[in-house]
Tab-separated table of C-alpha atoms and ligand atoms in Angstrom:
chain	number	residue	atom	x	y	z
A	147	MET	CA	18.288	22.476	7.492
A	148	SER	CA	16.252	23.902	4.788
A	149	THR	CA	19.141	25.567	3.308
A	150	ASP	CA	20.906	22.202	2.225
A	151	ALA	CA	17.802	20.267	1.402
A	152	PRO	CA	18.482	18.017	-1.380
A	153	GLU	CA	16.231	18.374	-4.516
A	154	VAL	CA	15.174	14.594	-4.298
A	155	SER	CA	15.003	12.175	-1.683
A	156	VAL	CA	14.552	8.579	-3.002
A	157	VAL	CA	12.775	6.103	-0.209
A	158	ILE	CA	13.592	2.379	-0.129
A	159	PRO	CA	12.027	0.020	2.257
A	160	VAL	CA	14.290	-3.110	2.330
A	161	TYR	CA	13.480	-6.362	4.067
A	162	ASN	CA	15.687	-9.363	3.329
A	163	GLU	CA	17.036	-8.153	-0.006
A	164	GLU	CA	20.556	-9.311	0.565
A	165	ASP	CA	20.975	-11.024	-2.790
A	166	GLY	CA	19.467	-7.866	-4.694
A	167	LEU	CA	21.045	-4.843	-2.771
A	168	PRO	CA	24.650	-5.005	-4.554
A	169	ALA	CA	22.973	-4.747	-7.943
A	170	LEU	CA	20.273	-2.066	-6.654
A	171	PHE	CA	23.490	0.020	-5.461
A	172	ALA	CA	25.242	-0.405	-8.675
A	173	ARG	CA	22.416	0.593	-10.537
A	174	LEU	CA	20.864	3.567	-8.501
A	175	TYR	CA	23.552	5.561	-7.596
A	176	PRO	CA	24.730	6.230	-11.291
A	177	ALA	CA	21.182	6.821	-12.247
A	178	LEU	CA	20.909	9.499	-9.696
A	179	ASP	CA	24.091	10.904	-10.173
A	180	ALA	CA	23.359	11.131	-13.849
A	181	LEU	CA	20.308	13.436	-12.821
A	182	GLY	CA	22.209	16.324	-12.225
A	183	ARG	CA	20.277	17.314	-9.409
A	184	SER	CA	21.108	17.103	-5.501
A	185	TYR	CA	19.651	14.054	-4.029
A	186	GLU	CA	19.573	11.705	-1.053
A	187	VAL	CA	18.741	7.985	-0.667
A	188	VAL	CA	16.965	6.846	2.339
A	189	PHE	CA	16.875	3.225	3.053
A	190	VAL	CA	14.616	1.825	5.781
A	191	ASP	CA	15.404	-1.626	6.917
A	192	ASP	CA	12.215	-3.071	7.957
A	193	GLY	CA	13.623	-5.870	10.446
A	194	SER	CA	15.838	-7.927	7.934
A	195	THR	CA	16.844	-11.125	9.413
A	196	ASP	CA	19.628	-11.364	6.845
A	197	ARG	CA	22.870	-9.290	5.827
A	198	SER	CA	20.910	-6.474	4.468
A	199	VAL	CA	21.828	-4.245	7.302
A	200	ASP	CA	25.258	-4.972	6.934
A	201	LEU	CA	25.164	-4.547	3.210
A	202	LEU	CA	23.327	-0.866	3.801
A	203	ARG	CA	26.028	0.121	6.318
A	204	GLU	CA	28.736	-0.489	3.624
A	205	GLN	CA	26.820	1.516	1.247
A	206	PHE	CA	26.398	4.092	3.913
A	207	ALA	CA	30.303	4.246	4.515
A	208	ARG	CA	30.810	4.190	0.579
A	209	ARG	CA	28.519	7.296	-0.132
A	210	PRO	CA	27.727	8.959	3.449
A	211	GLU	CA	27.037	12.474	1.826
A	212	VAL	CA	24.057	11.202	0.024
A	213	THR	CA	23.190	8.039	1.742
A	214	ARG	CA	20.847	7.793	5.036
A	215	VAL	CA	19.791	4.458	6.631
A	216	ILE	CA	17.024	3.929	9.101
A	217	VAL	CA	17.250	0.629	11.267
A	218	PHE	CA	13.765	-0.459	12.592
A	219	ASN	CA	13.942	-2.913	15.262
A	220	GLY	CA	11.372	-5.240	13.962
A	221	ASN	CA	9.204	-5.932	10.860
A	222	PHE	CA	6.636	-3.040	10.621
A	223	GLY	CA	5.537	-3.447	6.903
A	224	GLN	CA	6.798	-1.594	4.005
A	225	HIS	CA	4.190	1.379	4.169
A	226	LEU	CA	5.172	2.099	7.594
A	227	ALA	CA	8.787	2.004	6.419
A	228	ILE	CA	7.996	4.393	4.066
A	229	MET	CA	6.228	6.363	6.300
A	230	ALA	CA	9.209	6.568	8.476
A	231	ALA	CA	11.359	7.531	5.835
A	232	PHE	CA	8.919	10.068	4.756
A	233	GLU	CA	9.187	11.727	8.328
A	234	LYS	CA	13.096	11.746	8.008
A	235	CYS	CA	13.718	12.822	4.643
A	236	ARG	CA	14.648	16.233	3.385
A	237	GLY	CA	14.075	16.245	-0.298
A	238	ARG	CA	11.907	18.790	-2.132
A	239	ARG	CA	10.575	15.831	-3.699
A	240	VAL	CA	10.364	12.491	-2.613
A	241	VAL	CA	10.525	9.367	-5.035
A	242	THR	CA	9.695	5.882	-3.766
A	243	LEU	CA	11.291	2.847	-5.142
A	244	ASP	CA	11.348	-0.641	-4.126
A	245	ALA	CA	14.664	-2.459	-3.505
A	246	ASP	CA	14.058	-5.390	-5.723
A	247	LEU	CA	14.833	-3.536	-8.920
A	248	GLN	CA	11.754	-4.582	-10.468
A	249	ASN	CA	11.099	-1.092	-11.539
A	250	PRO	CA	14.223	0.780	-13.114
A	251	PRO	CA	15.795	3.178	-11.327
A	252	GLU	CA	16.678	5.102	-14.626
A	253	ASP	CA	13.011	5.835	-14.639
A	254	ILE	CA	13.183	8.268	-11.655
A	255	ALA	CA	14.251	10.831	-14.328
A	256	LYS	CA	11.278	10.299	-16.025
A	257	LEU	CA	8.980	10.997	-13.134
A	258	LEU	CA	10.904	14.111	-11.863
A	259	ALA	CA	10.411	15.557	-15.554
A	260	LYS	CA	6.979	15.125	-15.238
A	261	MET	CA	6.939	16.990	-11.914
A	262	ASP	CA	8.716	19.889	-13.617
A	263	GLU	CA	5.646	20.789	-15.382
A	264	GLY	CA	3.903	21.188	-12.648
A	265	TYR	CA	2.190	17.959	-11.218
A	266	ASP	CA	2.494	17.429	-7.483
A	267	TYR	CA	1.630	13.468	-7.676
A	268	VAL	CA	3.391	11.441	-10.419
A	269	GLY	CA	1.933	7.732	-10.285
A	270	SER	CA	3.050	5.113	-12.444
A	271	ILE	CA	1.711	2.213	-14.561
A	272	ARG	CA	3.516	-0.505	-14.892
A	273	ARG	CA	4.110	-1.368	-18.942
A	274	GLN	CA	4.311	-5.054	-19.227
A	275	ARG	CA	4.063	-6.083	-15.758
A	276	ARG	CA	6.247	-9.025	-14.733
A	277	ASP	CA	4.767	-11.018	-11.944
A	278	THR	CA	2.900	-14.195	-11.702
A	279	ALA	CA	-0.534	-14.637	-13.553
A	280	PHE	CA	-2.150	-14.839	-10.199
A	281	ARG	CA	-0.963	-11.344	-8.981
A	282	ARG	CA	-1.587	-9.960	-11.920
A	283	TYR	CA	-5.340	-11.012	-12.246
A	284	ALA	CA	-6.091	-10.469	-8.698
A	285	SER	CA	-4.552	-6.792	-8.613
A	286	LEU	CA	-6.831	-6.361	-11.699
A	287	ALA	CA	-10.024	-7.164	-9.705
A	288	MET	CA	-8.754	-5.280	-6.908
A	289	ASN	CA	-7.693	-2.233	-8.622
A	290	GLY	CA	-11.517	-2.463	-10.303
A	291	VAL	CA	-12.962	-2.883	-6.662
A	292	ARG	CA	-10.971	0.151	-5.315
A	293	GLU	CA	-11.944	2.320	-8.412
A	294	ARG	CA	-15.369	1.694	-7.551
A	295	ILE	CA	-15.755	2.231	-3.950
A	296	THR	CA	-13.195	4.855	-3.222
A	297	ARG	CA	-12.344	8.647	-4.799
A	298	ILE	CA	-8.908	7.121	-5.502
A	299	ARG	CA	-8.159	7.367	-9.332
A	300	MET	CA	-5.136	5.097	-10.443
A	301	GLU	CA	-4.800	2.990	-13.187
A	302	ASP	CA	-2.368	0.502	-11.662
A	303	GLN	CA	-2.273	0.950	-7.634
A	304	GLY	CA	0.383	-1.717	-6.989
A	305	CYS	CA	3.348	-0.046	-8.789
A	306	MET	CA	5.532	1.943	-5.732
A	307	LEU	CA	7.713	4.015	-8.102
A	308	ARG	CA	6.187	6.976	-7.749
A	309	ALA	CA	6.890	10.657	-6.849
A	310	TYR	CA	5.295	13.417	-4.597
A	311	SER	CA	6.247	16.875	-3.813
A	312	ARG	CA	7.057	18.312	-0.391
A	313	ASN	CA	3.595	19.551	0.543
A	314	ILE	CA	2.007	16.312	0.055
A	315	ILE	CA	4.848	14.315	2.171
A	316	ASP	CA	4.008	17.136	4.911
A	317	ALA	CA	0.361	16.278	4.691
A	318	ILE	CA	1.053	12.397	4.971
A	319	ASN	CA	3.356	13.123	8.178
A	320	SER	CA	0.789	14.906	9.955
A	321	CYS	CA	-1.361	11.510	9.657
A	322	ALA	CA	-0.782	9.252	12.415
A	323	GLU	CA	-2.165	6.231	10.178
A	324	THR	CA	-1.136	2.631	11.208
A	325	ASN	CA	-2.457	0.688	8.720
A	326	THR	CA	-2.233	2.526	5.714
A	327	PHE	CA	-1.547	2.544	1.714
A	328	VAL	CA	0.984	5.197	1.091
A	329	PRO	CA	0.061	5.740	-2.940
A	330	ALA	CA	-3.641	6.035	-1.788
A	331	LEU	CA	-2.875	8.174	1.037
A	332	ALA	CA	-0.900	10.703	-0.993
A	333	TYR	CA	-3.464	10.592	-3.639
A	334	THR	CA	-6.174	12.028	-1.259
A	335	PHE	CA	-3.691	14.949	-0.851
A	336	ALA	CA	-2.644	15.618	-4.512
A	337	ARG	CA	-3.917	18.721	-6.339
A	338	ARG	CA	-2.540	17.578	-9.896
A	339	PRO	CA	-1.995	14.105	-10.144
A	340	VAL	CA	-0.521	12.440	-13.189
A	341	GLU	CA	0.541	8.985	-13.838
A	342	VAL	CA	3.483	7.845	-16.411
A	343	GLU	CA	4.581	4.573	-17.762
A	344	VAL	CA	7.552	2.757	-16.349
A	345	GLY	CA	9.149	-0.227	-16.879
A	346	HIS	CA	8.927	-3.588	-14.891
A	347	GLU	CA	11.063	-6.559	-14.640
A	348	GLU	CA	11.056	-9.587	-12.753
A	349	ARG	CA	12.448	-9.542	-9.484
A	350	PHE	CA	16.441	-9.229	-9.694
A	351	ALA	CA	16.735	-11.672	-6.804
A	352	GLY	CA	15.089	-13.090	-3.949
A	353	GLU	CA	11.309	-13.977	-3.484
A	354	SER	CA	8.352	-11.350	-3.082
A	355	LYS	CA	7.846	-10.374	0.477
A	356	TYR	CA	4.061	-10.631	0.130
A	357	SER	CA	2.764	-14.078	1.206
A	358	LEU	CA	-1.031	-14.492	-0.098
A	359	TYR	CA	-1.900	-13.561	3.528
A	360	LYS	CA	-0.128	-10.459	3.424
A	361	LEU	CA	-1.578	-9.388	0.174
A	362	ILE	CA	-5.106	-9.770	1.527
A	363	ARG	CA	-4.226	-7.894	4.750
A	364	LEU	CA	-2.764	-5.203	2.688
A	365	ASN	CA	-5.796	-4.948	0.300
A	366	PHE	CA	-8.040	-4.834	3.421
A	367	ASP	CA	-6.340	-2.007	4.732
A	368	LEU	CA	-6.623	-0.292	1.361
A	369	VAL	CA	-10.011	-0.825	0.969
A	370	THR	CA	-11.187	-0.002	4.931
A	371	GLY	CA	-8.573	2.853	4.945
A	372	PHE	CA	-10.371	4.824	2.246
A	373	SER	CA	-13.921	3.980	2.225
A	374	VAL	CA	-16.877	2.650	4.375
A	375	PHE	CA	-18.701	1.592	1.294
A	376	PRO	CA	-18.505	-2.042	2.373
A	377	LEU	CA	-20.440	-1.562	5.402
A	378	GLN	CA	-23.078	0.233	3.380
A	379	VAL	CA	-23.486	-2.815	1.326
A	380	PHE	CA	-24.551	-4.635	4.630
A	381	SER	CA	-26.889	-2.097	5.612
A	382	PHE	CA	-28.421	-2.045	2.242
A	383	THR	CA	-28.385	-5.889	1.962
A	384	GLY	CA	-30.394	-5.959	5.298
A	385	ILE	CA	-32.923	-3.433	4.430
A	386	ILE	CA	-33.840	-5.445	1.324
A	387	ILE	CA	-33.747	-8.837	2.949
A	388	SER	CA	-36.042	-7.394	5.741
A	389	PHE	CA	-38.399	-5.851	3.138
A	390	ALA	CA	-38.223	-9.223	1.054
A	391	SER	CA	-38.921	-11.069	4.568
A	392	LEU	CA	-42.110	-9.087	5.523
A	393	ALA	CA	-43.735	-9.422	2.139
A	394	PHE	CA	-42.906	-13.302	2.339
A	395	VAL	CA	-44.525	-13.335	5.965
A	396	VAL	CA	-47.730	-11.681	4.715
A	397	PHE	CA	-47.821	-13.916	1.627
A	398	LEU	CA	-47.445	-17.018	3.908
A	399	MET	CA	-50.175	-15.828	6.331
A	400	ILE	CA	-52.881	-15.352	3.060
A	401	ARG	CA	-51.694	-18.844	1.991
A	402	ARG	CA	-52.378	-20.563	5.252
A	403	LEU	CA	-55.814	-18.884	5.147
A	404	VAL	CA	-56.517	-19.911	1.677
A	405	VAL	CA	-54.985	-23.190	1.162
A	406	GLY	CA	-54.825	-24.329	4.691
A	407	PRO	CA	-51.844	-25.896	6.984
A	408	GLU	CA	-48.588	-27.043	4.963
A	409	ALA	CA	-45.391	-28.064	5.949
A	410	GLU	CA	-43.080	-28.508	2.719
A	411	GLY	CA	-39.700	-27.075	1.508
A	412	LEU	CA	-37.830	-27.624	4.669
A	413	PHE	CA	-34.491	-27.923	2.886
A	414	THR	CA	-35.260	-24.732	1.089
A	415	LEU	CA	-35.871	-23.182	4.163
A	416	PHE	CA	-32.328	-24.519	5.402
A	417	GLY	CA	-30.628	-23.379	2.254
A	418	ILE	CA	-32.015	-20.073	2.527
A	419	ALA	CA	-31.065	-19.887	6.409
A	420	PHE	CA	-27.498	-21.199	5.934
A	421	PHE	CA	-26.781	-18.382	2.965
A	422	LEU	CA	-28.291	-15.645	5.498
A	423	ILE	CA	-26.047	-17.018	8.005
A	424	GLY	CA	-23.029	-16.877	6.173
A	425	VAL	CA	-23.805	-13.333	4.828
A	426	THR	CA	-24.363	-12.628	8.709
A	427	LEU	CA	-21.039	-13.967	9.621
A	428	PHE	CA	-19.282	-12.256	6.557
A	429	GLY	CA	-20.670	-9.022	7.834
A	430	ILE	CA	-19.419	-9.419	11.371
A	431	GLY	CA	-15.991	-10.446	10.224
A	432	LEU	CA	-16.182	-7.024	8.009
A	433	LEU	CA	-17.228	-4.903	11.090
A	434	GLY	CA	-14.392	-6.701	12.911
A	435	GLU	CA	-11.970	-5.777	10.235
A	436	TYR	CA	-12.932	-1.988	10.850
A	437	ILE	CA	-13.006	-2.316	14.291
A	438	GLY	CA	-9.570	-4.116	14.685
A	439	ARG	CA	-8.007	-1.065	12.958
A	440	ILE	CA	-10.001	1.551	15.199
A	441	TYR	CA	-8.511	-0.547	18.068
A	442	GLU	CA	-4.934	-0.411	16.795
A	443	GLN	CA	-5.384	3.305	16.143
A	444	VAL	CA	-6.658	4.298	19.570
A	445	ARG	CA	-4.106	2.246	21.476
A	446	GLN	CA	-1.845	5.307	20.261
A	447	ARG	CA	1.215	2.834	20.480
A	448	PRO	CA	4.407	4.241	18.243
A	449	ARG	CA	3.696	3.021	14.700
A	450	TYR	CA	7.258	1.663	14.399
A	451	PHE	CA	10.158	1.555	16.365
A	452	ILE	CA	13.825	2.806	15.347
A	453	HIS	CA	16.654	0.754	16.420
A	454	GLU	CA	19.331	3.020	14.904
A	455	ILE	CA	19.955	6.025	12.239
A	456	LEU	CA	23.179	6.030	9.992
A	457	GLU	CA	23.413	9.527	8.645
A	458	ARG	CA	26.451	12.072	8.266
A	459	LYS	CA	26.117	14.707	11.218
A	460	ASP	CA	27.288	18.049	10.177
B	1392	UDP	N1	9.198	-4.644	1.973
B	1392	UDP	C1	9.296	-4.412	3.535
B	1392	UDP	N2	8.716	-4.746	4.541
B	1392	UDP	C2	8.136	-6.119	4.174
B	1392	UDP	C3	7.597	-6.327	2.994
B	1392	UDP	C4	8.069	-5.766	1.849
B	1392	UDP	O1	10.065	-3.357	3.641
B	1392	UDP	O2	7.333	-6.495	5.350
B	1392	UDP	C5	9.978	-3.936	0.994
B	1392	UDP	C6	10.667	-5.204	-0.003
B	1392	UDP	O3	12.132	-5.290	0.555
B	1392	UDP	C7	10.620	-4.472	-1.357
B	1392	UDP	C8	9.389	-3.625	-1.202
B	1392	UDP	O4	9.080	-3.481	0.164
B	1392	UDP	O5	11.672	-3.404	-1.318
B	1392	UDP	C9	8.238	-4.232	-2.235
B	1392	UDP	O6	8.266	-5.948	-1.803
B	1392	UDP	P1	8.208	-7.132	-2.922
B	1392	UDP	O7	9.000	-6.759	-4.172
B	1392	UDP	O8	8.248	-8.376	-2.114
B	1392	UDP	O9	6.663	-6.898	-3.302
B	1392	UDP	P2	5.932	-7.166	-4.433
B	1392	UDP	O10	6.989	-6.500	-5.806
B	1392	UDP	O11	5.847	-8.599	-4.783
B	1392	UDP	O12	4.738	-6.801	-4.640
B	1393	MG	MG1	8.568	-6.444	-5.713
């Protein structure tokens, strides 16, 4: 296996991308052929309900020597699809790419050239990001939050066109994480990370596969998976409020002796109480986010389930 290992594996998760796949094939393969390096493309069908699997099958028949297709039997999410491909791919370097042609496949050459300089993790920054304004601002905010509370330094966490060396892939394969964020996980194992600018276009066809709900879940995965800082915020808030309350009680006791009985400020009291209840509920919810993930992890169910693998057997 190691003797015929290709130089590069390109990993592509696919979820209901029938409209864009023909264009992807038409651009990706010439770009890879032009590299002058041996390669394989590993597609993972993440439980598509459209004709994506048929199209992948046809492509496999067309280029069986450089194409492998993993077919999931359900939708397990983009990051688990990528992890499945990491376990199966053989390349000495691995490049991840989205199926929607938002990142030009031609830029893979740029990432590999950077790796030739001795970097083991080549991240990417989207030059002129072409997404909705909401997505751009939300990412900017989340990027800032992550930058502050984790040790992960990435200028643009959302861009998936990235290249990893074999030792990072092996390290990722030794993790059994259920809810994860691949670029961040890889970063924690990188010795010499670097970032390059890549192109970004609007989706060639179809719509984003991330609803607002899925985006929020993904960002919770990123934050809870790589930091316990959110929990610490609550411990510290609790400590500060306890001390403030103690001071207030002492103040009220002295006031009772000096001024005598009074019962004003009922609504202020309600205001403060509701605010604190809100903070408490948020804290419990946050605990739940961590506990839910611990629960999923300790059940140790398979993280994904493969229905079929298309590859040339020799
Ligand atoms: N994807 C996937 N499973 C999912 C959602 C998305 O495999 O549950 C794939 C999708 O087909 C695409 C990539 O992940 O190749 C990125 O998805 P998308 O372009 O919709 O995300 P966005 O660019 O909007 O962040
Ligand atoms: Mg996209």
